[in-house]
Amino acid sequence: MAQLRGLSDHCPLLLVASEENWGPRPVRMLKCWRDIPGYQLFVRTKWNAMQVAGWGGFVLKEKFKMIKAALKEWHQAHSQ
């Protein structure tokens, strides 16, 4: 936020460094999942099978929501 200059030819800036809470992340991906056989095929198949109507941002949000649930089930089945 720029402050008033006053008599100076410089315009001081006030920086605010606060963390924003955006809520939970839409999807968490663990690097170790890439090493499990069938992971990439699973994600690609699930993602392409999802049919969501609407504008691009809405479709992306809904697909993230659905892939999150699918990955949660997949992780539980493959982590044991």
Coordinates of C-alpha atoms in Angstrom, one line a residue:
M1 CA 0.0 0.0 0.0
A2 CA 1.5 3.3 -1.0
Q3 CA 1.8 6.0 1.6
L4 CA 1.5 9.8 1.0
R5 CA 4.8 11.3 -0.3
G6 CA 4.6 14.6 1.6
L7 CA 7.5 16.9 0.6
S8 CA 9.7 14.0 -0.6
D9 CA 10.0 12.8 -4.2
H10 CA 9.9 9.2 -2.9
C11 CA 6.7 7.3 -2.2
P12 CA 7.2 5.0 0.8
L13 CA 5.5 1.6 0.7
L14 CA 3.9 -0.3 3.5
L15 CA 4.2 -4.1 3.1
V16 CA 1.8 -6.4 4.9
A17 CA 2.9 -10.0 5.3
S18 CA 0.0 -12.0 6.6
E19 CA -1.0 -15.5 5.7
E20 CA -4.3 -16.0 4.2
N21 CA -6.4 -19.0 5.2
W22 CA -7.8 -20.4 1.9
G23 CA -9.2 -23.5 3.7
P24 CA -8.3 -27.1 2.9
R25 CA -6.4 -27.9 -0.3
P26 CA -8.6 -29.4 -3.0
V27 CA -6.3 -32.4 -3.6
R28 CA -3.1 -33.6 -2.0
M29 CA -0.8 -35.8 -4.0
L30 CA 1.9 -37.8 -2.3
K31 CA 5.1 -38.3 -4.3
C32 CA 5.3 -41.9 -3.3
W33 CA 2.1 -42.6 -5.2
R34 CA 4.0 -42.3 -8.5
D35 CA 6.0 -45.4 -7.6
I36 CA 2.9 -47.5 -7.1
P37 CA 2.1 -49.5 -10.3
G38 CA -1.1 -48.3 -11.9
Y39 CA -1.3 -44.9 -10.3
Q40 CA -1.0 -42.8 -13.4
L41 CA -3.5 -45.0 -15.3
F42 CA -5.9 -44.8 -12.4
V43 CA -5.8 -41.0 -12.3
R44 CA -6.0 -40.7 -16.0
T45 CA -8.9 -43.1 -16.3
K46 CA -10.9 -41.5 -13.4
W47 CA -10.3 -38.0 -14.7
N48 CA -11.4 -38.7 -18.2
A49 CA -14.5 -40.7 -17.0
M50 CA -15.8 -37.7 -15.0
Q51 CA -18.6 -35.8 -16.8
V52 CA -19.3 -32.4 -15.4
A53 CA -21.3 -29.7 -17.2
G54 CA -20.6 -26.0 -16.7
W55 CA -18.0 -23.4 -17.3
G56 CA -14.3 -24.3 -17.1
G57 CA -13.6 -23.2 -13.6
F58 CA -16.6 -25.0 -12.2
V59 CA -15.8 -28.2 -14.1
L60 CA -12.2 -28.1 -12.8
K61 CA -13.3 -27.6 -9.2
E62 CA -15.9 -30.4 -9.4
K63 CA -13.4 -32.8 -11.0
F64 CA -10.8 -32.0 -8.2
K65 CA -13.5 -32.8 -5.6
M66 CA -14.3 -36.1 -7.3
I67 CA -10.7 -37.1 -7.9
K68 CA -10.0 -36.3 -4.2
A69 CA -12.6 -38.9 -3.1
A70 CA -11.4 -41.5 -5.6
L71 CA -7.7 -41.0 -4.6
K72 CA -8.7 -41.3 -0.9
E73 CA -10.2 -44.7 -1.6
W74 CA -7.3 -45.8 -3.8
H75 CA -4.8 -44.8 -1.2
Q76 CA -6.5 -46.8 1.5
A77 CA -6.6 -49.9 -0.8
H78 CA -2.9 -49.6 -1.8
S79 CA -1.3 -48.4 1.4
Q80 CA -1.6 -51.7 3.3

